[in-house]
Coordinates of C-alpha atoms in Angstrom, one line a residue:
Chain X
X1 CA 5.4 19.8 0.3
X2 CA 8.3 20.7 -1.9
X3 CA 11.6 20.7 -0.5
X4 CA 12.5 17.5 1.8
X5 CA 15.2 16.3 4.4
X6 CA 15.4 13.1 5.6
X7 CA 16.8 13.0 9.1
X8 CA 17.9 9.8 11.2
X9 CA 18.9 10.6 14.5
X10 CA 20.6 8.0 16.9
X11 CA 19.8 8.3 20.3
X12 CA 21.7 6.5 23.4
X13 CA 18.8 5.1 24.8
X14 CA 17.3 1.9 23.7
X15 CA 16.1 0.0 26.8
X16 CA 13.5 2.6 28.9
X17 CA 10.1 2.6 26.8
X18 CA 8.9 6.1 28.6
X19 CA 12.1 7.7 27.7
X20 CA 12.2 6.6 24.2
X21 CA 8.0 7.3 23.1
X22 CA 8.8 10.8 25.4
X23 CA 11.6 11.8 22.4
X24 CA 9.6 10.4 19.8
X25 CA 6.8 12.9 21.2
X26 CA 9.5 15.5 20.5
X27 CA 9.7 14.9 17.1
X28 CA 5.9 14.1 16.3
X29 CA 5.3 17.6 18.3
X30 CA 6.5 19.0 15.3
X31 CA 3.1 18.5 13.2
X32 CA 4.6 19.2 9.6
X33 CA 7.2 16.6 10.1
X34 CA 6.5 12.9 9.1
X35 CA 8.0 10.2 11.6
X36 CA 8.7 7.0 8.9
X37 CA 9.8 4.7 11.3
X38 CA 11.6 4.3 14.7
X39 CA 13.0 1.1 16.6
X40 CA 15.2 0.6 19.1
X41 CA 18.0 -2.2 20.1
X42 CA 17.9 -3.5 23.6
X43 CA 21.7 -5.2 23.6
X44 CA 22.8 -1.7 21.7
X45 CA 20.9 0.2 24.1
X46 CA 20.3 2.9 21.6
X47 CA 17.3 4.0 18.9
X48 CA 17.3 5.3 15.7
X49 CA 14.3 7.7 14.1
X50 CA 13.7 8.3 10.8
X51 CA 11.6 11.0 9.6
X52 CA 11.2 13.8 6.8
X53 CA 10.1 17.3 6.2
X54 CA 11.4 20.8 5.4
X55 CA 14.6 22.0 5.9
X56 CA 13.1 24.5 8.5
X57 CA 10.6 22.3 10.2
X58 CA 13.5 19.0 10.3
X59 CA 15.9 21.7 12.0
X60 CA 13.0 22.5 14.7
X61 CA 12.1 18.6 15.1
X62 CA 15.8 17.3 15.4
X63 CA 16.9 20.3 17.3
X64 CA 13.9 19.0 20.3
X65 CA 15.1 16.2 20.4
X66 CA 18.4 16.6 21.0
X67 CA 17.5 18.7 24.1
X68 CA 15.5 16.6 25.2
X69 CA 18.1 13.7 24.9
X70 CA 20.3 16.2 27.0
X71 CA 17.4 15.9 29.6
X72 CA 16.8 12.5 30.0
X73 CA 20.1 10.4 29.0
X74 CA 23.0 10.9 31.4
X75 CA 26.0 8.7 29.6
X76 CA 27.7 8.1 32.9
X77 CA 25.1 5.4 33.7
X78 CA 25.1 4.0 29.6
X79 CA 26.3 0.9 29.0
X80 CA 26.1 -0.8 25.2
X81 CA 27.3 -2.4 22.6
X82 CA 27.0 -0.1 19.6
X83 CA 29.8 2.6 20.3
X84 CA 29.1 5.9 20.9
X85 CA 29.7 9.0 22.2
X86 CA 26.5 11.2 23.0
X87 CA 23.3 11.3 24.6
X88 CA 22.2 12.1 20.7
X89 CA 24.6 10.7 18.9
X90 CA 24.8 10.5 16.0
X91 CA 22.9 13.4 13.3
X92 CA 22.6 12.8 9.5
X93 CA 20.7 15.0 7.2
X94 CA 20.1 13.6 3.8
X95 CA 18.8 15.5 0.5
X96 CA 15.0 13.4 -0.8
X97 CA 13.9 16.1 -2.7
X98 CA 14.4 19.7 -4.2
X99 CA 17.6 20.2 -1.9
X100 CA 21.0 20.1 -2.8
X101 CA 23.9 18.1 -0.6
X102 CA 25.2 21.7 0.2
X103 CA 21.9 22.9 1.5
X104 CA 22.0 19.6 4.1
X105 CA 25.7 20.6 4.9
X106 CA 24.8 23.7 5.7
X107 CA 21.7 22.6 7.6
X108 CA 24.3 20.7 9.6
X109 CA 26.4 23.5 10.2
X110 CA 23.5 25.5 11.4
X111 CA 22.3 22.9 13.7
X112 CA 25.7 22.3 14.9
X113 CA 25.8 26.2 15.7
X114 CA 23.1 26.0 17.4
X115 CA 23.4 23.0 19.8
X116 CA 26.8 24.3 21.0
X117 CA 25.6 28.1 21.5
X118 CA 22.6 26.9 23.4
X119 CA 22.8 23.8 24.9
X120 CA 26.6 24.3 25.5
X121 CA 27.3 20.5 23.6
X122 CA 30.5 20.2 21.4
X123 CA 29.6 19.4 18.1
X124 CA 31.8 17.7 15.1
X125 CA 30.4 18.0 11.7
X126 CA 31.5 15.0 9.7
X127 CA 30.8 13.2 6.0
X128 CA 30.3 16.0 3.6
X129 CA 30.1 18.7 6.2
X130 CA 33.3 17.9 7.5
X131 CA 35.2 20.8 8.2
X132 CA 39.0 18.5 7.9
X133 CA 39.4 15.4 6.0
X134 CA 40.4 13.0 9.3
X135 CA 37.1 14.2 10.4
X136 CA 34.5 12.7 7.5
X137 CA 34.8 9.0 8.9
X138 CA 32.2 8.8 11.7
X139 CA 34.3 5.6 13.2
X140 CA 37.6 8.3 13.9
X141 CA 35.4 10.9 15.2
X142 CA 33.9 8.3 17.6
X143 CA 36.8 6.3 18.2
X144 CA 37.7 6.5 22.3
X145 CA 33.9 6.8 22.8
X146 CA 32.1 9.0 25.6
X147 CA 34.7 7.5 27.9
X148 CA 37.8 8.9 26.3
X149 CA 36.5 12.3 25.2
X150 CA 38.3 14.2 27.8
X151 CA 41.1 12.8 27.0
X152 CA 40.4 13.6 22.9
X153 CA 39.0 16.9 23.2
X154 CA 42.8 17.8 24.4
X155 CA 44.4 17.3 21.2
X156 CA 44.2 20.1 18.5
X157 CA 42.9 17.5 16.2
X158 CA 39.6 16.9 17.7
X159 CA 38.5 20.4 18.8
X160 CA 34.7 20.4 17.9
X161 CA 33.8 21.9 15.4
X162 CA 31.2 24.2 17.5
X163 CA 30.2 24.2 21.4
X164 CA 32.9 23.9 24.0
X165 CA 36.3 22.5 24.0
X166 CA 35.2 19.7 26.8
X167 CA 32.6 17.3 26.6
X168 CA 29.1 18.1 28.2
X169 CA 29.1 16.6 31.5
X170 CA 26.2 13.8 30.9
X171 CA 25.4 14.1 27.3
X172 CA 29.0 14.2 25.4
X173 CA 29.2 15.1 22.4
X174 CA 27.5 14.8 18.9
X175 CA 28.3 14.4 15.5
X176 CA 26.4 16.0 12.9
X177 CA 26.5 16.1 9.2
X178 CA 25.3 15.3 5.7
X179 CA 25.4 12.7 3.7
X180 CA 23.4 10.6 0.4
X181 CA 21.0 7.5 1.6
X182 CA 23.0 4.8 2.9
X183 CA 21.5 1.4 1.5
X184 CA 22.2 -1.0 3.4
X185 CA 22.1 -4.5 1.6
X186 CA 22.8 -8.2 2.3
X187 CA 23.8 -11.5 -0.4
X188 CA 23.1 -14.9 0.8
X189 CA 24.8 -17.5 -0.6
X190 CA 23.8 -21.5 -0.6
X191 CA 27.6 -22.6 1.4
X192 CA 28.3 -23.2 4.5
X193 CA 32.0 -22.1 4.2
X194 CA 32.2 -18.3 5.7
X195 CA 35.7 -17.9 4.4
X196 CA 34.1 -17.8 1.0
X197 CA 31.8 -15.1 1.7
X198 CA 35.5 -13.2 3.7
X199 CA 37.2 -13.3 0.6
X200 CA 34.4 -11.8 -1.8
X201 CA 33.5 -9.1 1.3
X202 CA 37.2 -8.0 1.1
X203 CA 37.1 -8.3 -2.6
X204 CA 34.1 -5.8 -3.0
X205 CA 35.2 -3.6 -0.7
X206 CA 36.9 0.0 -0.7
X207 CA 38.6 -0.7 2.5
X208 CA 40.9 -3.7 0.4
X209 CA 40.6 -1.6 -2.9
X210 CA 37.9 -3.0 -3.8
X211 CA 34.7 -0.5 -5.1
X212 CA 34.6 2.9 -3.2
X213 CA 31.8 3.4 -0.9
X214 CA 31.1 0.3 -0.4
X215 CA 31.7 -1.7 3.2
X216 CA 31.5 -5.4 3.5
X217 CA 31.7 -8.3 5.8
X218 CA 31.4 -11.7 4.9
X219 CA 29.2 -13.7 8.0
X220 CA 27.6 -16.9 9.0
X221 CA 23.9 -17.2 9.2
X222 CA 22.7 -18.8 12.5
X223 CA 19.9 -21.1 11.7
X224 CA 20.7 -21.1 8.0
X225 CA 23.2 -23.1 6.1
X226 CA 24.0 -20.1 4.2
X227 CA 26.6 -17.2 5.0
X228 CA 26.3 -13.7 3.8
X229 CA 27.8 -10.6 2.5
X230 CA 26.5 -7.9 4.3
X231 CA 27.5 -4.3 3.2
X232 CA 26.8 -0.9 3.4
X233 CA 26.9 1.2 -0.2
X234 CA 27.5 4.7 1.7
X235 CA 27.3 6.5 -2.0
X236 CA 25.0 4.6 -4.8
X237 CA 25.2 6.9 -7.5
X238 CA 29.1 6.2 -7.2
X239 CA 28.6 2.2 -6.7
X240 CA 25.3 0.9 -7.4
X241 CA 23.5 -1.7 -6.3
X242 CA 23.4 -3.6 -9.3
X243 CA 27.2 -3.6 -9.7
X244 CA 28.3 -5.2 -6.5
X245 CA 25.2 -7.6 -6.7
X246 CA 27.0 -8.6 -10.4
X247 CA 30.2 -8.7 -8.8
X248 CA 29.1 -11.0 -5.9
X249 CA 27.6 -13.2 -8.5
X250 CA 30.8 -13.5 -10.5
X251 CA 32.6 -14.4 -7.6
X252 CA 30.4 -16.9 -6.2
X253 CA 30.1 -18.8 -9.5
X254 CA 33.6 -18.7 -9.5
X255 CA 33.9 -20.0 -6.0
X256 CA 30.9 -22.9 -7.6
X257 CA 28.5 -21.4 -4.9
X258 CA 25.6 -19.3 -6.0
X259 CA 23.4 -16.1 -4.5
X260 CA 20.5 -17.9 -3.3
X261 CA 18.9 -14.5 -2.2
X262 CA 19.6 -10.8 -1.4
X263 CA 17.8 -8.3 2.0
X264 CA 17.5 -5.1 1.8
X265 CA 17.5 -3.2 4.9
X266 CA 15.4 -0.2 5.7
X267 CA 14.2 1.7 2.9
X268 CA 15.5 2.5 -0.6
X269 CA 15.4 6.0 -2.5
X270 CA 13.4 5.8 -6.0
X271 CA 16.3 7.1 -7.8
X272 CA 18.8 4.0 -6.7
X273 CA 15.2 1.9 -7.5
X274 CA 15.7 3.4 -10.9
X275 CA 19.0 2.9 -11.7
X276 CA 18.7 -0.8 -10.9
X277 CA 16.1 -0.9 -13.4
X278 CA 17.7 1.4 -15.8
X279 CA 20.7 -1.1 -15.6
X280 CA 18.8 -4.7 -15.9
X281 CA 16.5 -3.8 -18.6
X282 CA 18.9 -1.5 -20.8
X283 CA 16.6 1.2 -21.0
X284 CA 19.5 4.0 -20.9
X285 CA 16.8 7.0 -19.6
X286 CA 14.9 5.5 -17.4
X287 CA 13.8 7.7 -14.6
X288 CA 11.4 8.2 -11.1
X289 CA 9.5 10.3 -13.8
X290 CA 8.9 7.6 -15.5
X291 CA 7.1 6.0 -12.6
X292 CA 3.6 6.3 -12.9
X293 CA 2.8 7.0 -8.6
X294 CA 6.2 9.5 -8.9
X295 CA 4.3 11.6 -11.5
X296 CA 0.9 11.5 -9.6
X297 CA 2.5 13.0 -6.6
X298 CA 5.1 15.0 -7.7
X299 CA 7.6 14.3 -5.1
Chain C
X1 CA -5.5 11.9 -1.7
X2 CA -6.6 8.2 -0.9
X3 CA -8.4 6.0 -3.5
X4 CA -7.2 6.5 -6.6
X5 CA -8.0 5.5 -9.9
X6 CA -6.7 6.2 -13.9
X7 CA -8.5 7.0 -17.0
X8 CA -6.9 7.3 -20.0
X9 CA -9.8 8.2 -22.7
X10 CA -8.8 8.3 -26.1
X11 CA -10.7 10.9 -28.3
X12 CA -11.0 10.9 -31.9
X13 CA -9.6 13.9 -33.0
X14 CA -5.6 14.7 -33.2
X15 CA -5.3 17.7 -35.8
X16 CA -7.4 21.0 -34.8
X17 CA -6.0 22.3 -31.9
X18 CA -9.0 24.2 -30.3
X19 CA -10.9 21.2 -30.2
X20 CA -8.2 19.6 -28.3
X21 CA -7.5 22.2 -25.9
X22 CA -10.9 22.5 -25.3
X23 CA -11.6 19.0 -24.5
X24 CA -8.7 19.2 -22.3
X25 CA -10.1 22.1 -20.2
X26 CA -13.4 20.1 -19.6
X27 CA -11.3 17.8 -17.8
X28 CA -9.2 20.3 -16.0
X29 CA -12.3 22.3 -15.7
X30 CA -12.9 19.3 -12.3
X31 CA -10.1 20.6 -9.8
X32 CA -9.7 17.5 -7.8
X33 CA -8.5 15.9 -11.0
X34 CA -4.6 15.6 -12.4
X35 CA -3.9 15.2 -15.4
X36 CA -0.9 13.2 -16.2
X37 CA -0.3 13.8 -19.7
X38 CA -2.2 14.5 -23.0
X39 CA -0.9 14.0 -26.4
X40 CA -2.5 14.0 -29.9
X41 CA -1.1 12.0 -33.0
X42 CA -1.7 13.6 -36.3
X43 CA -1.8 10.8 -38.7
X44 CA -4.3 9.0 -36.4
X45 CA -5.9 12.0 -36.1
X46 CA -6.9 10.9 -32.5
X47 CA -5.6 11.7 -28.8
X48 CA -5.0 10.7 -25.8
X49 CA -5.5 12.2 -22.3
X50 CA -4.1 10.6 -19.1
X51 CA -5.5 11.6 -15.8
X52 CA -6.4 10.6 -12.0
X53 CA -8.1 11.3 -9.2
X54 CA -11.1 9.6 -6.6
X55 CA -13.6 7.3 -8.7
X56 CA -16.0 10.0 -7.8
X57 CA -13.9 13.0 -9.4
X58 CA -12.5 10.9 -12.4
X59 CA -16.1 9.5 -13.2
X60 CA -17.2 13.7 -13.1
X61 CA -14.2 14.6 -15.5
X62 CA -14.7 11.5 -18.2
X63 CA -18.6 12.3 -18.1
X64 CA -17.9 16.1 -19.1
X65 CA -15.4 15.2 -21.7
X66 CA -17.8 12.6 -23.4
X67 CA -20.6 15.2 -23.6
X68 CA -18.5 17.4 -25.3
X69 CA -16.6 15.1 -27.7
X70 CA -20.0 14.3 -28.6
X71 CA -20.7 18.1 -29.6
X72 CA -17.4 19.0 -30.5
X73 CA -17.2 15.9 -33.1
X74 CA -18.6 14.6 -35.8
X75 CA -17.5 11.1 -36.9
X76 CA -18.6 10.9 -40.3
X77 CA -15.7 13.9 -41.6
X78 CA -13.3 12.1 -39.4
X79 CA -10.5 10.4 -41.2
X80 CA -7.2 8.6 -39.4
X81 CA -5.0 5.9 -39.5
X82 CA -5.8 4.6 -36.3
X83 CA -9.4 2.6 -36.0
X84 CA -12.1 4.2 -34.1
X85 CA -15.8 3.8 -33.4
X86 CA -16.6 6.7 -31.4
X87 CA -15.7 10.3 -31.1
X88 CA -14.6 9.6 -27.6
X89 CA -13.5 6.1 -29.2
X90 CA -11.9 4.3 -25.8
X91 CA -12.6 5.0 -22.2
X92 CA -10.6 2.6 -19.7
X93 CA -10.6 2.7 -16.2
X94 CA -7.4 1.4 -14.3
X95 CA -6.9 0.5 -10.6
X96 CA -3.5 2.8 -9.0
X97 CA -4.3 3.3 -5.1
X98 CA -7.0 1.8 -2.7
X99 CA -9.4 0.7 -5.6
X100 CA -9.9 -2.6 -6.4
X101 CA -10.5 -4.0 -9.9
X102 CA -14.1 -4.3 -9.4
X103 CA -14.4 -1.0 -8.3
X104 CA -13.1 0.1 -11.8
X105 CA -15.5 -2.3 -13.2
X106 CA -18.5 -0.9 -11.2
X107 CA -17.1 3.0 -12.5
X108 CA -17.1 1.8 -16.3
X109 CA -20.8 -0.1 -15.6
X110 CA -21.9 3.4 -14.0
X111 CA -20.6 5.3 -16.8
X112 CA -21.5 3.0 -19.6
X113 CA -25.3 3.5 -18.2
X114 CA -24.9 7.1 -17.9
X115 CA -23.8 7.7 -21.4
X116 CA -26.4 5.5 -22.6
X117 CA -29.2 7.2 -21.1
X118 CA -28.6 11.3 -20.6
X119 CA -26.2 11.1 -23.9
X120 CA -27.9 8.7 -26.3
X121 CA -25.0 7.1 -26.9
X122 CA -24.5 3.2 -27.8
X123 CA -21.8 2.0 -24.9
X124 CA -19.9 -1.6 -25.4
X125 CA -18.3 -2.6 -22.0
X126 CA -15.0 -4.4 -22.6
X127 CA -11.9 -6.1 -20.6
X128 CA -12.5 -6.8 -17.3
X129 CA -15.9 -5.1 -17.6
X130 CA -17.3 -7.4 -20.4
X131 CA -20.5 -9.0 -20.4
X132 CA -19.1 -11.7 -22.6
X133 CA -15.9 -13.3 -23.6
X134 CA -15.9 -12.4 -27.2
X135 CA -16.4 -8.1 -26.3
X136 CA -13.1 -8.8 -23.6
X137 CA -11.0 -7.8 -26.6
X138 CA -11.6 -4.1 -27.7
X139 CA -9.8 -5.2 -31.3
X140 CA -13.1 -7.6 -31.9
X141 CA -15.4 -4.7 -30.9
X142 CA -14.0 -2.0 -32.7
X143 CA -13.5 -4.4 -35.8
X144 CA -15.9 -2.6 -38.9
X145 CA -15.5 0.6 -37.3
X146 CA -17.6 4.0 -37.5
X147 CA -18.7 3.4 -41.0
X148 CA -20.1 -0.5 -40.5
X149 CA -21.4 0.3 -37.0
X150 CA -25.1 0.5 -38.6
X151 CA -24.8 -3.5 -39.9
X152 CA -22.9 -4.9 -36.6
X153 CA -25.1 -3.4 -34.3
X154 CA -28.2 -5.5 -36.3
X155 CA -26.3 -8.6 -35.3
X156 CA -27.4 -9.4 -31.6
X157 CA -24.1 -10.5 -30.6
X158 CA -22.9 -7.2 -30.9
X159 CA -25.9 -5.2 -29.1
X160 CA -24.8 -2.6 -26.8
X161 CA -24.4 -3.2 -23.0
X162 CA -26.3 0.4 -22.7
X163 CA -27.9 3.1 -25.1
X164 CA -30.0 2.6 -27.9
X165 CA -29.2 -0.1 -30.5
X166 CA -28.2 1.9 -33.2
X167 CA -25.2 4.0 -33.6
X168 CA -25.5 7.8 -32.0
X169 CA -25.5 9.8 -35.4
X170 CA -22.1 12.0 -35.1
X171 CA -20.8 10.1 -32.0
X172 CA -20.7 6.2 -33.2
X173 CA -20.5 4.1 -30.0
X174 CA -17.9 3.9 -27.0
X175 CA -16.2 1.0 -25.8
X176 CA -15.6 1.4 -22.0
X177 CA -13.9 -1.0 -19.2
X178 CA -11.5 -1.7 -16.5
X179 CA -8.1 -2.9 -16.9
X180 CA -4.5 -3.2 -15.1
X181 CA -2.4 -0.9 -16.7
X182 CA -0.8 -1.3 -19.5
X183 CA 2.8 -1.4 -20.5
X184 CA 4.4 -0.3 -23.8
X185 CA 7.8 -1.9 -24.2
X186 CA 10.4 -2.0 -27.4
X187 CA 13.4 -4.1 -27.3
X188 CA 16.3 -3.0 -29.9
X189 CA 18.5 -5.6 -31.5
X190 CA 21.5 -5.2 -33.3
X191 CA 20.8 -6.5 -36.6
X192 CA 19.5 -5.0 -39.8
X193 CA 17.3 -8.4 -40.5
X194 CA 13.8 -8.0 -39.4
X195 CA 12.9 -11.3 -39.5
X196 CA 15.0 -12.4 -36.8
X197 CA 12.5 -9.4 -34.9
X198 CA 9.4 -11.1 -36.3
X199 CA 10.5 -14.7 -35.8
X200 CA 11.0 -13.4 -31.9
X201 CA 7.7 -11.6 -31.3
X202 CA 5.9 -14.6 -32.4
X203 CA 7.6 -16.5 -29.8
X204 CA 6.9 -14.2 -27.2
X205 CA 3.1 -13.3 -27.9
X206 CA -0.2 -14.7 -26.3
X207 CA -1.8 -14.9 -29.9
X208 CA 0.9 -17.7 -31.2
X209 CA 1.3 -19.8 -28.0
X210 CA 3.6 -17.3 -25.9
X211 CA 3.5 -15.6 -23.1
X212 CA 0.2 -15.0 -22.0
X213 CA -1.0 -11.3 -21.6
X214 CA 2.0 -10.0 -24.5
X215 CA 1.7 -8.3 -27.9
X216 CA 4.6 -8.4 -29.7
X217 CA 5.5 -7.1 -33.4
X218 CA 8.8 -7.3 -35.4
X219 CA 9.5 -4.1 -36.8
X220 CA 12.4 -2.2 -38.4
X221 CA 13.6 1.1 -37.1
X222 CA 14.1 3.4 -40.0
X223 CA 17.5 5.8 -39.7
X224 CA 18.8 3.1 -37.4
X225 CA 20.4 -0.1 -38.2
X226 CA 18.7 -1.8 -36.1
X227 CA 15.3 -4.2 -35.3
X228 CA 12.6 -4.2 -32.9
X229 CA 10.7 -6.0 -31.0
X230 CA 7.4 -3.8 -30.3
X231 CA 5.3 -4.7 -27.3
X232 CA 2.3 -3.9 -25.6
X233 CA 2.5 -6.6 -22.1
X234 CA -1.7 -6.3 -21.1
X235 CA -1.1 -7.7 -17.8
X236 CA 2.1 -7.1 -15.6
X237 CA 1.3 -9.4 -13.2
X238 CA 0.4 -12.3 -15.1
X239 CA 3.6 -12.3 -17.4
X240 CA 6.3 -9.7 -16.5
X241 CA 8.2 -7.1 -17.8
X242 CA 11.8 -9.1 -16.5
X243 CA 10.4 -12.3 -18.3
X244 CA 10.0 -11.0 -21.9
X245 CA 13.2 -9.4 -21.8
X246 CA 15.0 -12.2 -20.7
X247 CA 13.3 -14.2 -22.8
X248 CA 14.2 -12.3 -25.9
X249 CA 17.7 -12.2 -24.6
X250 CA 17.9 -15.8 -24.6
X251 CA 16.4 -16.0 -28.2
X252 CA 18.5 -13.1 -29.5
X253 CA 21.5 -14.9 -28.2
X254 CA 20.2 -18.2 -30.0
X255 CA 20.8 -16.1 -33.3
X256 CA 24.0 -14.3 -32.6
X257 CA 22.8 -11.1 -31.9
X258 CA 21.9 -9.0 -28.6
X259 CA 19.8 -6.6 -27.2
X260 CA 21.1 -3.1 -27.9
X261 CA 19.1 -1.3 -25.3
X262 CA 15.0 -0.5 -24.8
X263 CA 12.3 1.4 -24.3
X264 CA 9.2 2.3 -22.4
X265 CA 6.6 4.4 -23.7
X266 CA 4.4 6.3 -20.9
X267 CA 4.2 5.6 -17.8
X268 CA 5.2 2.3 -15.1
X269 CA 3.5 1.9 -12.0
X270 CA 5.6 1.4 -9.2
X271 CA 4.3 -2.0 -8.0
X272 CA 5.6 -3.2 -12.0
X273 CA 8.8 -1.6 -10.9
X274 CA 9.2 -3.3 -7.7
X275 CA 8.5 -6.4 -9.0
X276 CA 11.5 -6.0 -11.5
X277 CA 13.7 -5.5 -8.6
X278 CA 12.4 -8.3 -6.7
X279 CA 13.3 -10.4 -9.8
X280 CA 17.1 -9.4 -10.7
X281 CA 18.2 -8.5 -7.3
X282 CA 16.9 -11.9 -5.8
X283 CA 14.9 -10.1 -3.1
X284 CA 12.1 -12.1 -2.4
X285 CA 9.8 -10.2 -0.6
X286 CA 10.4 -6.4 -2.6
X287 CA 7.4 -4.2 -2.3
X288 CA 6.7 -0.1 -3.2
X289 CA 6.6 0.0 0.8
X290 CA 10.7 -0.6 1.1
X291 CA 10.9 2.3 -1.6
X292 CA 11.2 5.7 0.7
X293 CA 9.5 8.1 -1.6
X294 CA 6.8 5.3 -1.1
X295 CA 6.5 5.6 2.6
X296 CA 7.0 9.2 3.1
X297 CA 4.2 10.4 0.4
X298 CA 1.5 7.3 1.0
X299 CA 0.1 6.9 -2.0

């Protein structure tokens, strides 16, 4: 293998079992394509897969799936509590290895091409294959859901990007587009006092000019007499991980609370690995090639 | 690729080139093998070669470059700073994937007997592999070197674990064992006054009542003003890399000064890595298998 995509398609469907293993058998048809993980919500009635490959072969996998999606999910009948507003929903391509962002924007505009040529589904590219800026926020694109699409598609605004100008009858419409790992990443902190962990969430984040790429929420842990920041660092090589984690800490002491521990959810790219490490122990250069399994395998 | 295990033999010629080259290509000669890296020091007049592969293959590839380090040099014209026994000095095997640290020690035992018998060549077993405590430490076997090999070897503390008891005439002896990998650490301090260096590696290291499983040297970095502490930590898990370096932070601080920046010679592995993370980002369970490069590439 040299060049690799990570794709994570989310799919409206996270209750019926048969429907769900028969569009992960879409994907894993694909034999050159490695499924990493996939799991599904019951109360967001949706699933999420995560696999790699090459650009070609990720194209071939995700483009299955989505018709079958088309095939088996009628959104009429969809009820959840994640938003959404497509039988396959949501389509993020993201550079591992040997690929440039712009190749994955332009694997999203190819995809996008292709879904609305053949399978007759508007398509909106969003994040860096955006085609307008009110268009890289996947919340606007979304915003009205499969329920007010009709009524959105009208507006000049929200003409898809490729496909037709009126949503697909049982399937909507899908979003598609490129974008860096998202690390997803939570601080716990030893009060019991959630307007503590408010105030550094709106502190640390862009959305209250706090650091950019970075969304936060301060919550209360149910069986723990802890709360939490939970966040989302959508860009890492703009604001890494170790500076909110620093910035948290600050805060906290300040506050006379401490970080008793941190989650990370899902997985974590070597290079954001190595620029925590890189930060912590001074050493300016360090590198994934200075990982000894990174050099063995050459990825 | 599924078990996997390192050998970094060190060879005791640096200067003639051919010689080198051609005791790389024995090793590349075996196909299944990488090799990681190979580098030769003048002054010691000695190099290094780091490679992988299946115990099997590695085994195969260290057997072939003994032979012909063993017909390539001869011992008693070989001068370098650096002390040395044998003309393939150091041979130590080091768990990475799916091999356990007995299995390393079973690999050196095999190749220690191997050597002994088809190559006539005295083998001393060491670290993990010992068949004593006072041969664990390859500094006590190698101690009298090439040239008093002849009197030590009279001494029955010091017979070999295989071959005959007396030194091969152009080879010496080899010392061969198992071993977690090592790490090669310097931490830079801003001040020109190296015994502030000194005073701190004696706190740190195993041999004066530090951390256990650390080397440590106080040194001063010519063309920079600026100290060093030098380290070699033998045993990752045991003390860790996070714990010297806060430590000498601490210690630094004690004495007004600070820690400028570091380094790492070679190679980390990834589980050292990960446990780095686990440490300053307060995530207590933080494992290669969160890392995706990790999960997509299996190794």
């Amino acid at each position: 293998m040299s060049k690799l995509v990570e794709c994570i398609p989310n799919v409206s469907e996270g209750k019926r079992k048969n429907i769900i293993e028969d569009l992960r058998d879409e994907i894993l048809s694909v034999k050159e394509i490695k499924l990493l993980d996939y799991s599904s919500d019951f109360n967001h009635n949706r699933s999420v897969f995560t696999f790699v490959g090459s650009p070609e072969k990720v194209l071939e996998a995700v483009y299955k799936l989505a018709a079958k999606s088309l095939e088996l999910i009628d959104l009429n009948k969809h009820k959840g509590e994640h938003p959404r507003m497509g039988a396959i929903d949501v389509i993020p391509f993201v550079p591992i290895k040997d690929v440039t962002m712009n190749e994955c924007v332009l694997l999203a505009i190819g995809l996008g091409r292709r879904l609305g040529e053949n399978l007759n589904l508007p398509v909106y590219l969003y994040e860096k294959a955006a085609s307008a800026p009110h268009r890289k926020n996947l919340a606007n694109i979304r915003r009205g859901e499969f329920e007010g699409l009709n009524e959105k598609m009208k507006n000049s605004e929200w003409k898809p990007d490729f496909g037709p100008e009126k949503p697909h009858p049982t399937g909507g419409a899908t979003v598609v587009g490129a974008r860096v790992p998202l690390i997803a990443f939570n601080v716990n902190l030893n009060t019991k006092d959630v307007s503590i962990a408010k105030m550094i969430a709106k502190t640390i984040r862009e959305k209250d000019g706090g650091f950019s790429k970075v969304k936060a929420l301060g919550l209360k842990l149910k069986d723990k007499d802890l709360t939490q920041v939970s966040m989302n660092l959508t860009n890492y090589k703009v604001t890494p991980v170790y500076k909110v984690f620093d910035k948290i800490g600050e805060l906290a002491k300040e506050n006379n609370i401490e970080i008793v521990e941190s989650e990370l959810i899902g997985l974590i790219s070597i290079d954001a690995i190595s620029q925590i490490v890189s930060h912590y122990l001074k050493l300016p250069d360090f590198k994934p090639d200075r990982i000894l399994e990174y050099k063995i395998f050459n990825f």
